[in-house]
Amino acid sequence: MKSISCDVLVVGSGPAGLAAALEARQTGAQEVLLLERNDELGGILQQCIHTGFGLREFGQDLSGPEYAWRWIDQVHDAGLQVLSETMVLSVDATRRVVATSKALGMIEILPRALVLAMGCRERPRGALAIPGTRPAGVYTAGTAQRLVNIDGYMPGNRFVILGSGDIGMIMARRLTLEGAEVAAVCEILPYLSGLRRNLVQCIRDYDIPLHLCTTVTEVRGQDRVTSVVVSGVDADRRPLPGTEREIPCDTLLLSVGLVPENELTRMAGASMDAVTGGPRVNEGYATDIPGIFAAGNVVHVYDLVDDVSQAARIAGRSAARYACSTQAPTGPTVRLVAGENVRAVVPQLVHPAALEQESIALHMRVRTPIEAPVNLDLRLGERTLLSRRFRYVRPAEMLTLTLPQRLAGELAGATELSVHVRT
Amino acid sequence: MIDIQEFICVTCPVGCNIRAEVVNNQLVAIHGQSCQRGEAFVQEELRDARRMLTTTVQVVGGTLPLLPVRTASPIPKRLLLLLASELRRLQVQAPVEAGQPVLPNALGTGVDVIATRGITAA
Ligand SMILES: Cc1cc2nc3c(=O)[nH]c(=O)nc-3n(C[C@H](O)[C@H](O)[C@H](O)COP(=O)(O)OP(=O)(O)OC[C@H]3O[C@@H](n4cnc5c(N)ncnc54)[C@H](O)[C@@H]3O)c2cc1C
Ligand code: SF4
């Protein structure tokens, strides 16, 4: 088996991997190697042909492929080594990586620092347990997106979409533009799970029926889906008897959430956050395994690619510093804890010593939406250290609170900080 | 007669709820936008709502079967479905460069439809 060593190895070439690899080089790592299992770089962006990417990074409203290519071109210009059609099979706590590559066969890579950027995958039907038959014609929304946008195959003519996540809404518009009919988008929650702009530009612009507090309770059809039964739900998301309605369709798309892809992270033995589904990281996106960092949707699912690129730069920078000098922030850490109406906070740990050098952005999501001005508070015990006002908070939209350097002194000696959303 | 209209601004991901007071299709007051682009958005919604169209066209002789395309700038909303069905019939020959116009002056709007990636010849 061929053995390769390098300064920084990046696994996955979505926006996170691309930004981390580039930044690692710019921080001084000489040998940066980027691995991708697909034949093309760019990750999920290549199938996201809609616009909405890059407003912050480039000040332009770009499509997914355009955003990806801007980064891919930079990676090539910087002369980074890239191995596509190479899939990583295992990672251990000593950073020994085993991969299978179309060009090189089985290889072993021993990097000084490793950045994990494998993205996320869609929650499959199995996780939902919808009763009924198991006919053909049930897809996840992302699979359908790939079929329609890359392979040129229309998976059906008349669709019902379960879940109002961004991929579901974007696919509702996409299928309509391709001449198909979207009979309904059903959302079990009383509010939208994707961005509000997508309600306007994907659903209302095309008069697609959206039903909140509604779920699919049965799939009908023998070989192929012929209809689904939808029902209203109560406050505990239980179907309400007597509200069933049959909607004829030949295809059901599921857009019911994304889960970080962390098989490799677990293999390496990194501690995980049960809420985000990703590894617990510090301000430099370091996991608790020395020299292993994480970037992008493996850490927690982002809604905006610009935020992915931004966080991945930090991971790439930390990885390069570790590779070049085994330099890592030292000293005690402070835990960040999700308080009132906060689902999870990333990073989960910060070093006060690192805050002396540089401000630290904290990312979080709320549990329930509030369509009125709220405060996001950072507290040390009962004391509020920092507060930021938001006009609204919605679970679909990640919130950012930046710790300024001046708080470094306050954090020294603390063990725990909490964040709360209050009206 | 003041007509109160509700909008969700789609200019950026914040998605502000905007309340507009409209008289004779003219904006007289506006509340809820977090930045100036919100007002420009509402003005345009009242005058002639515009959106970007993104879709794919078929590629002949390329390494991939489909080319992702978009309008170079937003076009009137009422033309979206028409232009999409027009583009379903369009075929382009590989190689294609990113940014290359594949349909100039789409439906007489003065806006080109451009490739959003390159595709090499097979
Ligand atoms: C359908 C959809 C629509 C979206 N729409 C928008 C939008 O309109 N605007 C916006 O700003 N953001 C949008 N996003 C969000 C944004 O695009 C994603 O958050 C971003 O792509 C995540 O980047 P990533 O690099 O973490 O993951 P990915 O892009 O998923 O990249 C991960 C890469 O890792 C590779 N990989 C995985 N495992 C291995 C392995 N074992 N070995 C080698 N390689 C591996 C994969 O092949 C893939 O290329 C959307 C996301 C999705 C899914
Ligand atoms: S008003 Fe400004 S901040 Fe609000 S959605 Fe529009 S562009 Fe974004």
Coordinates of C-alpha atoms and ligand atoms in Angstrom, one line a residue:
Chain A
M1 CA 0.0 0.0 0.0
K2 CA 1.3 3.4 -1.0
S3 CA 2.0 5.7 1.9
I4 CA 1.8 9.5 1.6
S5 CA 2.7 12.1 4.2
C6 CA 1.7 15.8 4.0
D7 CA 1.2 18.8 6.2
V8 CA -2.5 19.2 6.0
L9 CA -5.0 16.6 4.6
V10 CA -8.5 17.8 3.9
V11 CA -11.3 15.2 3.4
G12 CA -14.1 16.4 1.2
S13 CA -14.1 19.2 -1.4
G14 CA -17.4 21.0 -0.8
P15 CA -17.2 24.7 0.1
A16 CA -15.8 23.7 3.5
G17 CA -13.0 21.6 2.2
L18 CA -12.1 24.1 -0.5
A19 CA -11.9 27.0 1.9
A20 CA -10.0 25.0 4.6
A21 CA -7.4 23.7 2.1
L22 CA -6.8 27.2 0.6
E23 CA -6.5 28.8 4.0
A24 CA -4.1 26.1 5.2
R25 CA -1.8 26.9 2.3
Q26 CA -2.2 30.7 2.9
T27 CA -1.3 30.2 6.6
G28 CA 2.0 28.5 5.6
A29 CA 1.4 24.8 5.2
Q30 CA 3.4 23.7 2.2
E31 CA 2.0 20.3 1.4
V32 CA -1.8 20.5 1.4
L33 CA -3.7 17.5 0.0
L34 CA -7.4 17.6 -0.8
L35 CA -9.4 14.3 -1.2
E36 CA -12.8 13.9 -2.8
R37 CA -14.8 10.8 -3.5
N38 CA -16.6 12.2 -6.5
D39 CA -14.9 12.8 -9.9
E40 CA -15.5 16.6 -9.6
L41 CA -14.8 19.0 -6.7
G42 CA -17.5 21.3 -5.2
G43 CA -19.6 18.9 -3.1
I44 CA -23.3 19.5 -2.9
L45 CA -23.0 22.9 -4.6
Q46 CA -22.7 21.3 -8.1
Q47 CA -26.4 20.2 -7.9
C48 CA -27.6 23.4 -6.3
I49 CA -28.1 25.3 -9.6
H50 CA -30.3 28.0 -8.0
T51 CA -28.9 31.3 -7.0
G52 CA -28.6 32.5 -3.4
F53 CA -24.9 31.8 -2.8
G54 CA -22.1 34.2 -2.3
L55 CA -23.9 37.5 -1.3
R56 CA -21.4 37.9 1.5
E57 CA -18.2 36.3 0.1
F58 CA -18.4 37.9 -3.3
G59 CA -21.2 40.5 -3.0
Q60 CA -23.0 38.7 -5.8
D61 CA -26.0 36.5 -6.1
L62 CA -24.4 33.3 -7.6
S63 CA -25.6 29.8 -8.4
G64 CA -24.1 26.9 -6.5
P65 CA -21.8 25.9 -9.4
E66 CA -20.6 29.4 -9.9
Y67 CA -19.8 29.7 -6.2
A68 CA -18.0 26.4 -6.2
W69 CA -15.9 27.2 -9.3
R70 CA -14.7 30.4 -7.9
W71 CA -13.1 28.4 -5.1
I72 CA -12.0 25.4 -7.3
D73 CA -10.1 27.8 -9.6
Q74 CA -8.3 29.3 -6.6
V75 CA -7.4 25.8 -5.4
H76 CA -5.9 25.0 -8.8
D77 CA -4.1 28.4 -9.0
A78 CA -2.6 27.9 -5.6
G79 CA -1.2 24.6 -6.8
L80 CA -2.7 22.4 -4.1
Q81 CA -2.6 18.7 -4.6
V82 CA -6.0 17.2 -5.3
L83 CA -7.0 13.6 -5.5
S84 CA -10.6 13.1 -6.8
E85 CA -12.3 9.7 -7.0
T86 CA -10.7 8.9 -3.7
M87 CA -12.8 7.8 -0.8
V88 CA -11.6 7.8 2.7
L89 CA -12.4 4.6 4.5
S90 CA -10.9 5.0 7.9
V91 CA -9.3 7.5 10.2
D92 CA -7.7 6.8 13.6
A93 CA -6.7 8.9 16.6
T94 CA -3.1 9.0 15.3
R95 CA -4.4 10.6 12.1
R96 CA -3.6 7.6 10.0
V97 CA -6.0 7.8 7.1
V98 CA -6.8 4.9 4.7
A99 CA -8.4 5.6 1.4
T100 CA -9.2 3.9 -1.9
S101 CA -8.3 5.9 -4.9
K102 CA -9.2 5.2 -8.6
A103 CA -5.7 6.4 -9.6
L104 CA -3.6 4.9 -6.8
G105 CA -5.5 2.0 -5.4
M106 CA -5.5 1.6 -1.6
I107 CA -3.4 4.3 0.0
E108 CA -2.4 5.3 3.5
I109 CA -1.9 9.0 4.4
L110 CA -0.1 10.3 7.4
P111 CA -0.8 14.0 7.7
R112 CA 0.5 16.3 10.4
A113 CA -3.0 17.8 10.6
L114 CA -6.3 16.6 9.3
V115 CA -9.5 18.6 8.4
L116 CA -12.7 16.6 8.2
A117 CA -15.2 18.2 5.7
M118 CA -17.5 15.4 4.6
G119 CA -20.7 17.5 4.7
C120 CA -24.1 16.0 5.6
R121 CA -26.6 13.6 4.3
E122 CA -30.4 13.6 4.1
R123 CA -32.5 11.8 6.6
P124 CA -34.0 8.8 4.7
R125 CA -37.5 7.5 4.7
G126 CA -36.7 4.8 7.2
A127 CA -36.2 7.5 9.9
L128 CA -39.9 8.5 9.4
A129 CA -41.8 5.3 9.4
I130 CA -44.7 6.3 7.2
P131 CA -47.1 3.4 7.0
G132 CA -48.4 2.0 3.8
T133 CA -46.9 0.1 0.8
R134 CA -43.3 0.4 -0.4
P135 CA -43.8 1.3 -4.0
A136 CA -41.3 3.0 -6.3
G137 CA -41.6 6.8 -6.5
V138 CA -40.3 7.9 -3.0
Y139 CA -37.1 9.9 -3.1
T140 CA -35.3 12.3 -0.8
A141 CA -35.4 15.8 -2.2
G142 CA -31.7 16.0 -2.6
T143 CA -31.6 12.7 -4.6
A144 CA -34.3 14.2 -6.9
Q145 CA -32.3 17.4 -7.2
R146 CA -29.3 15.4 -8.4
L147 CA -31.5 13.4 -10.9
V148 CA -33.1 16.5 -12.3
N149 CA -30.2 18.9 -12.3
I150 CA -27.2 16.7 -13.2
D151 CA -28.5 13.5 -14.7
G152 CA -31.4 15.0 -16.6
Y153 CA -34.0 12.5 -15.4
M154 CA -37.4 13.6 -14.2
P155 CA -38.4 11.2 -11.4
G156 CA -42.2 11.8 -11.9
N157 CA -45.0 14.0 -13.2
R158 CA -47.1 14.8 -10.1
F159 CA -45.4 15.4 -6.8
V160 CA -46.2 15.7 -3.1
I161 CA -43.3 17.1 -1.0
L162 CA -43.1 16.3 2.7
G163 CA -41.1 18.9 4.6
S164 CA -40.7 22.6 4.0
G165 CA -36.9 22.6 4.3
D166 CA -35.0 24.7 1.8
I167 CA -34.2 21.7 -0.4
G168 CA -37.9 20.7 -0.5
M169 CA -39.1 24.3 -1.4
I170 CA -36.3 24.7 -4.0
M171 CA -37.3 21.4 -5.6
A172 CA -41.0 22.5 -5.6
R173 CA -40.0 25.4 -7.9
R174 CA -37.5 23.4 -9.9
L175 CA -40.1 20.6 -10.7
T176 CA -42.7 23.3 -11.7
L177 CA -40.2 24.9 -14.0
E178 CA -39.6 21.5 -15.6
G179 CA -43.3 21.2 -16.4
A180 CA -44.3 18.9 -13.5
E181 CA -47.1 19.5 -11.1
V182 CA -46.5 19.9 -7.4
A183 CA -49.8 19.1 -5.8
A184 CA -48.7 20.0 -2.2
V185 CA -45.9 20.8 0.1
C186 CA -46.7 19.5 3.6
E187 CA -45.0 20.6 6.8
I188 CA -45.7 18.9 10.1
L189 CA -44.7 22.0 12.1
P190 CA -46.8 25.1 12.5
Y191 CA -44.0 27.1 10.7
L192 CA -41.7 26.8 7.8
S193 CA -38.5 24.9 8.3
G194 CA -36.6 26.7 5.5
L195 CA -35.7 30.3 4.8
R196 CA -38.6 32.8 4.4
R197 CA -37.3 34.0 1.1
N198 CA -37.9 30.5 -0.3
L199 CA -41.5 30.7 0.7
V200 CA -41.9 33.7 -1.6
Q201 CA -39.6 32.8 -4.5
C202 CA -40.2 29.0 -4.6
I203 CA -43.8 28.5 -3.3
R204 CA -45.9 31.6 -3.6
D205 CA -44.5 32.8 -6.9
Y206 CA -45.7 29.5 -8.5
D207 CA -49.0 29.2 -6.5
I208 CA -47.9 25.9 -5.0
P209 CA -50.2 24.8 -2.1
L210 CA -48.4 24.8 1.2
H211 CA -50.0 23.0 4.2
L212 CA -48.6 23.6 7.7
C213 CA -49.4 21.3 10.6
T214 CA -49.9 18.5 8.0
T215 CA -48.1 15.3 7.5
V216 CA -48.2 12.3 5.1
T217 CA -49.8 9.4 7.0
E218 CA -49.9 6.8 4.2
V219 CA -48.3 6.0 0.9
R220 CA -50.6 4.1 -1.6
G221 CA -49.8 2.2 -4.7
Q222 CA -48.5 -1.3 -5.7
D223 CA -45.6 -0.9 -8.0
R224 CA -45.6 2.8 -8.2
V225 CA -47.0 5.5 -5.9
T226 CA -50.6 6.3 -6.9
S227 CA -51.5 8.7 -4.0
V228 CA -50.6 9.7 -0.5
V229 CA -52.9 10.4 2.4
V230 CA -52.2 13.5 4.3
S231 CA -53.6 14.5 7.8
G232 CA -53.6 17.5 10.0
V233 CA -51.7 17.1 13.3
D234 CA -52.3 18.3 16.8
A235 CA -49.8 20.3 18.9
D236 CA -47.9 17.2 19.7
R237 CA -47.5 16.4 16.0
R238 CA -50.0 13.4 16.3
P239 CA -52.3 12.9 13.2
L240 CA -55.8 14.1 13.9
P241 CA -58.4 11.4 13.0
G242 CA -61.0 12.6 10.6
T243 CA -58.7 15.1 8.8
E244 CA -57.3 12.5 6.3
R245 CA -57.3 13.6 2.6
E246 CA -56.0 11.6 -0.3
I247 CA -53.8 13.4 -2.9
P248 CA -53.2 11.6 -6.2
C249 CA -49.5 11.7 -7.2
D250 CA -46.8 9.5 -8.7
T251 CA -43.9 10.7 -6.6
L252 CA -43.3 11.6 -3.0
L253 CA -40.3 13.7 -2.1
L254 CA -38.9 13.8 1.5
S255 CA -37.2 17.0 2.7
V256 CA -37.1 16.2 6.4
G257 CA -33.7 17.2 7.6
L258 CA -30.0 16.7 7.2
V259 CA -27.6 14.9 9.4
P260 CA -23.9 15.6 9.6
E261 CA -21.8 12.8 8.0
N262 CA -19.6 11.7 10.8
E263 CA -18.7 8.1 10.4
L264 CA -15.0 9.0 10.1
T265 CA -15.1 11.4 13.0
R266 CA -16.5 8.8 15.3
M267 CA -13.9 6.2 14.0
A268 CA -11.2 8.7 15.1
G269 CA -12.8 8.7 18.5
A270 CA -13.7 12.4 18.7
S271 CA -16.3 13.4 21.3
M272 CA -19.6 14.2 19.7
D273 CA -22.4 16.7 20.4
A274 CA -25.7 14.8 20.6
V275 CA -27.7 17.8 19.5
T276 CA -25.7 19.0 16.5
G277 CA -24.7 15.5 15.4
G278 CA -21.2 16.8 14.9
P279 CA -18.0 16.7 16.9
R280 CA -17.5 19.1 19.8
V281 CA -15.1 21.7 18.7
N282 CA -13.2 24.7 20.1
E283 CA -12.8 28.2 18.6
G284 CA -10.3 26.9 16.1
Y285 CA -12.7 24.1 15.0
A286 CA -10.3 21.5 16.6
T287 CA -12.0 18.3 17.8
D288 CA -10.7 16.8 21.1
I289 CA -8.3 14.5 19.1
P290 CA -5.0 16.3 18.7
G291 CA -4.5 17.5 15.1
I292 CA -8.0 16.7 13.9
F293 CA -10.2 19.6 12.9
A294 CA -13.7 19.8 11.4
A295 CA -15.3 22.2 8.9
G296 CA -18.7 22.9 7.4
N297 CA -21.8 20.7 7.6
V298 CA -19.9 17.9 9.5
V299 CA -19.8 20.3 12.5
H300 CA -23.5 21.4 12.3
V301 CA -25.8 21.9 9.4
Y302 CA -25.5 25.5 8.0
D303 CA -28.1 27.3 6.0
L304 CA -25.7 29.7 4.2
V305 CA -22.7 28.7 2.2
D306 CA -21.0 31.9 3.0
D307 CA -21.0 30.9 6.7
V308 CA -19.5 27.5 5.8
S309 CA -16.6 29.1 3.9
Q310 CA -16.0 31.5 6.8
A311 CA -15.9 28.8 9.5
A312 CA -13.8 26.5 7.3
R313 CA -11.1 29.2 6.9
I314 CA -10.7 29.1 10.7
A315 CA -10.4 25.3 10.6
G316 CA -7.8 25.5 7.8
R317 CA -5.8 28.1 9.6
S318 CA -5.8 26.2 12.9
A319 CA -4.8 23.0 11.0
A320 CA -1.9 24.7 9.3
R321 CA -0.6 26.2 12.6
Y322 CA -0.8 22.8 14.2
A323 CA 1.0 21.1 11.3
C324 CA 3.8 23.7 11.1
S325 CA 4.5 24.0 14.8
T326 CA 2.2 21.6 16.7
Q327 CA 0.9 24.9 18.0
A328 CA -2.5 24.7 19.7
P329 CA -4.2 27.1 22.1
T330 CA -3.4 26.1 25.6
G331 CA -4.8 26.7 29.1
P332 CA -8.2 26.1 30.5
T333 CA -11.4 26.2 28.4
V334 CA -14.8 27.6 29.0
R335 CA -17.9 25.5 28.0
L336 CA -20.7 27.1 26.0
V337 CA -24.1 25.9 27.0
A338 CA -27.4 26.3 25.2
G339 CA -29.9 28.1 27.5
E340 CA -33.5 29.3 27.0
N341 CA -34.8 28.7 23.5
V342 CA -31.3 27.9 22.1
R343 CA -30.8 24.5 20.5
A344 CA -27.0 24.2 20.4
V345 CA -24.0 26.5 20.3
V346 CA -20.9 26.1 18.1
P347 CA -18.1 26.1 19.0
Q348 CA -18.8 24.2 22.2
L349 CA -15.5 25.2 23.9
V350 CA -13.4 28.4 23.9
H351 CA -10.0 29.2 25.3
P352 CA -9.9 32.6 27.0
A353 CA -6.3 32.7 25.8
A354 CA -7.4 32.5 22.2
L355 CA -9.9 35.3 22.7
E356 CA -7.1 37.6 23.8
Q357 CA -5.7 37.2 20.2
E358 CA -8.9 37.4 18.2
S359 CA -12.6 37.8 18.5
I360 CA -14.7 34.5 18.3
A361 CA -18.0 34.1 16.4
L362 CA -20.5 31.8 18.1
H363 CA -23.2 30.2 16.0
M364 CA -26.5 28.9 17.2
R365 CA -30.1 28.2 16.4
V366 CA -33.3 28.7 18.3
R367 CA -35.7 25.9 19.2
T368 CA -38.9 27.9 18.4
P369 CA -39.5 30.9 16.1
I370 CA -40.4 34.3 17.6
E371 CA -41.7 36.9 15.1
A372 CA -40.9 39.8 17.3
P373 CA -37.7 41.6 18.5
V374 CA -35.7 39.5 21.0
N375 CA -32.4 39.7 22.8
L376 CA -29.7 37.1 22.6
D377 CA -27.8 37.1 25.8
L378 CA -24.5 35.7 26.8
R379 CA -24.3 35.0 30.5
L380 CA -21.7 34.1 33.0
G381 CA -23.7 32.7 35.9
E382 CA -26.5 35.3 36.4
R383 CA -24.5 38.1 34.8
T384 CA -25.1 39.2 31.2
L385 CA -21.8 39.8 29.5
L386 CA -23.1 40.5 26.0
S387 CA -26.4 41.1 24.4
R388 CA -27.5 41.4 20.8
R389 CA -30.9 42.3 19.5
F390 CA -32.6 40.5 16.6
R391 CA -35.8 41.5 14.8
Y392 CA -36.9 37.9 14.6
V393 CA -35.5 34.5 15.4
R394 CA -36.4 31.4 13.4
P395 CA -35.0 27.9 13.7
A396 CA -34.1 27.9 10.0
E397 CA -31.8 30.9 10.4
M398 CA -28.5 30.5 12.2
L399 CA -27.7 33.3 14.7
T400 CA -24.2 34.7 15.3
L401 CA -22.9 36.3 18.4
T402 CA -19.3 37.5 18.3
L403 CA -17.3 37.5 21.5
P404 CA -15.1 40.6 21.5
Q405 CA -11.5 40.4 22.7
R406 CA -12.3 42.6 25.6
L407 CA -14.2 39.8 27.2
A408 CA -11.0 37.6 27.5
G409 CA -10.4 38.8 31.0
E410 CA -14.0 38.1 32.2
L411 CA -13.7 34.5 30.8
A412 CA -10.4 33.7 32.5
G413 CA -11.3 31.4 35.4
A414 CA -14.8 30.7 34.2
T415 CA -15.9 27.2 33.5
E416 CA -19.2 27.8 31.7
L417 CA -21.0 30.4 29.7
S418 CA -24.6 30.2 28.6
V419 CA -26.7 31.8 25.8
H420 CA -30.4 32.6 26.0
V421 CA -33.0 34.1 23.8
R422 CA -35.6 36.2 25.5
T423 CA -38.3 38.6 24.4
Chain B
M1 CA -57.9 54.6 0.1
I2 CA -54.8 53.3 1.8
D3 CA -54.1 49.7 0.9
I4 CA -51.9 47.8 3.4
Q5 CA -49.7 45.1 1.7
E6 CA -47.4 42.6 3.4
F7 CA -44.2 41.5 1.7
I8 CA -41.3 39.2 2.6
C9 CA -38.1 40.7 1.1
V10 CA -36.2 38.1 -0.9
T11 CA -33.1 40.3 -1.6
C12 CA -31.1 38.6 1.1
P13 CA -31.5 35.6 3.4
V14 CA -32.8 37.6 6.4
G15 CA -36.3 37.7 4.8
C16 CA -37.7 40.8 6.5
N17 CA -41.5 41.1 6.9
I18 CA -42.3 44.4 5.3
R19 CA -45.6 46.3 5.7
A20 CA -46.3 48.7 2.9
E21 CA -49.0 51.4 2.7
V22 CA -50.0 51.8 -0.9
V23 CA -52.2 54.4 -2.6
N24 CA -53.0 54.0 -6.3
N25 CA -50.1 51.5 -6.6
Q26 CA -47.8 54.1 -5.2
L27 CA -45.8 53.4 -2.0
V28 CA -46.6 56.0 0.7
A29 CA -45.1 54.4 3.8
I30 CA -43.1 51.4 4.6
H31 CA -42.2 49.5 7.9
G32 CA -40.1 46.5 8.9
Q33 CA -37.3 46.5 6.4
S34 CA -33.8 46.2 8.0
C35 CA -32.0 48.0 5.2
Q36 CA -32.6 50.2 2.2
R37 CA -32.7 47.4 -0.3
G38 CA -36.0 46.4 1.3
E39 CA -37.7 49.5 0.0
A40 CA -36.3 49.0 -3.4
F41 CA -37.6 45.5 -3.4
V42 CA -41.1 46.6 -2.5
Q43 CA -41.0 49.4 -5.2
E44 CA -40.1 46.8 -7.7
E45 CA -42.8 44.3 -6.5
L46 CA -45.4 47.0 -7.0
R47 CA -44.1 48.1 -10.4
D48 CA -43.0 44.9 -12.0
A49 CA -41.9 42.0 -9.8
R50 CA -38.7 40.4 -11.1
R51 CA -36.8 37.2 -10.3
M52 CA -33.8 35.3 -11.4
L53 CA -34.5 32.2 -13.5
T54 CA -32.3 29.2 -12.9
T55 CA -32.7 26.0 -14.9
T56 CA -30.7 23.6 -17.1
V57 CA -30.4 23.1 -20.9
Q58 CA -29.3 20.0 -22.8
V59 CA -25.7 19.7 -23.9
V60 CA -24.7 17.9 -27.1
G61 CA -21.3 16.3 -27.2
G62 CA -20.3 17.2 -23.7
T63 CA -18.9 15.3 -20.7
L64 CA -22.2 16.0 -18.9
P65 CA -25.8 15.8 -20.2
L66 CA -27.0 19.1 -18.7
L67 CA -25.7 22.6 -18.4
P68 CA -26.9 24.8 -15.5
V69 CA -27.9 28.3 -16.7
R70 CA -29.4 31.4 -15.2
T71 CA -30.7 34.8 -16.4
A72 CA -27.8 37.3 -16.2
S73 CA -30.1 39.5 -14.1
P74 CA -33.7 39.1 -12.8
I75 CA -36.5 39.1 -15.4
P76 CA -40.2 39.9 -15.0
K77 CA -41.8 37.2 -12.9
R78 CA -44.7 36.6 -15.3
L79 CA -42.1 35.4 -17.9
L80 CA -40.5 32.7 -15.7
L81 CA -42.6 29.7 -16.8
L82 CA -42.5 30.7 -20.4
L83 CA -38.8 31.1 -20.6
A84 CA -38.3 27.9 -18.7
S85 CA -40.3 26.0 -21.2
E86 CA -38.4 27.7 -24.1
L87 CA -35.2 26.6 -22.5
R88 CA -36.4 23.0 -22.2
R89 CA -36.3 22.8 -26.0
L90 CA -32.8 24.5 -26.3
Q91 CA -29.7 22.4 -27.0
V92 CA -26.2 23.7 -26.9
Q93 CA -23.0 22.3 -28.3
A94 CA -20.1 21.5 -26.0
P95 CA -17.6 22.9 -25.2
V96 CA -19.3 25.6 -23.1
E97 CA -17.5 28.2 -21.0
A98 CA -18.9 29.5 -17.7
G99 CA -20.6 32.9 -18.3
Q100 CA -21.2 32.2 -22.0
P101 CA -24.6 33.4 -23.2
V102 CA -26.6 30.5 -24.4
L103 CA -29.7 32.5 -25.3
P104 CA -29.2 36.2 -25.9
N105 CA -32.0 38.7 -25.2
A106 CA -34.3 36.1 -23.8
L107 CA -38.0 36.7 -24.8
G108 CA -37.0 40.2 -25.8
T109 CA -36.2 41.2 -22.2
G110 CA -32.8 42.5 -23.0
V111 CA -31.4 39.9 -20.5
D112 CA -29.2 37.0 -21.7
V113 CA -29.4 33.5 -20.4
I114 CA -25.8 32.5 -19.4
A115 CA -24.0 29.2 -18.5
T116 CA -23.2 29.0 -14.8
R117 CA -20.4 26.4 -15.3
G118 CA -18.1 25.2 -18.1
I119 CA -18.5 21.8 -19.8
T120 CA -15.8 20.3 -21.9
A121 CA -16.4 18.3 -25.1
A122 CA -16.5 14.5 -24.6
Ligands
LIG1 C1 -30.0 21.1 -1.5 C2 -29.3 22.3 -0.8 C3 -29.6 23.6 -1.1 C4 -28.9 24.6 -0.5 N1 -29.1 25.9 -0.9 C5 -28.4 27.0 -0.4 C6 -28.6 28.3 -0.8 O1 -29.5 28.6 -1.6 N2 -27.8 29.3 -0.4 C7 -26.8 29.0 0.5 O2 -26.0 29.9 0.9 N3 -26.6 27.7 0.9 C8 -27.4 26.7 0.5 N4 -27.1 25.4 0.9 C9 -26.2 25.2 2.0 C10 -24.7 25.0 1.6 O3 -24.6 24.7 0.2 C11 -24.2 23.8 2.3 O4 -24.3 24.1 3.7 C12 -22.7 23.6 1.9 O5 -22.6 23.0 0.6 C13 -22.0 22.6 2.9 O6 -20.7 22.5 2.5 P1 -19.8 21.3 3.0 O7 -18.5 21.5 2.3 O8 -19.8 21.2 4.5 O9 -20.4 19.9 2.5 P2 -20.7 19.3 1.0 O10 -20.9 20.4 0.0 O11 -21.7 18.3 1.2 O12 -19.3 18.6 0.7 C14 -18.8 17.4 1.3 C15 -17.9 16.7 0.3 O13 -17.2 15.7 1.0 C16 -17.2 14.5 0.1 N5 -17.0 13.3 1.0 C17 -17.8 12.9 1.9 N6 -17.4 11.8 2.5 C18 -16.2 11.5 1.9 C19 -15.2 10.5 2.1 N7 -15.3 9.5 3.0 N8 -14.1 10.5 1.3 C20 -13.9 11.5 0.4 N9 -14.8 12.5 0.2 C21 -15.9 12.5 0.9 C22 -18.5 14.6 -0.6 O14 -18.4 13.8 -1.8 C23 -18.6 16.1 -0.9 O15 -18.1 16.5 -2.1 C24 -27.9 24.3 0.4 C25 -27.6 23.0 0.7 C26 -28.3 22.0 0.2 C27 -28.0 20.5 0.6
SF4_2 S1 -34.8 44.5 3.9 FE1 -32.5 44.3 3.7 S2 -32.0 42.9 5.4 FE2 -34.2 42.7 5.1 S3 -34.4 40.9 3.6 FE3 -34.4 42.8 2.4 S4 -32.2 43.1 1.8 FE4 -32.3 41.7 3.6

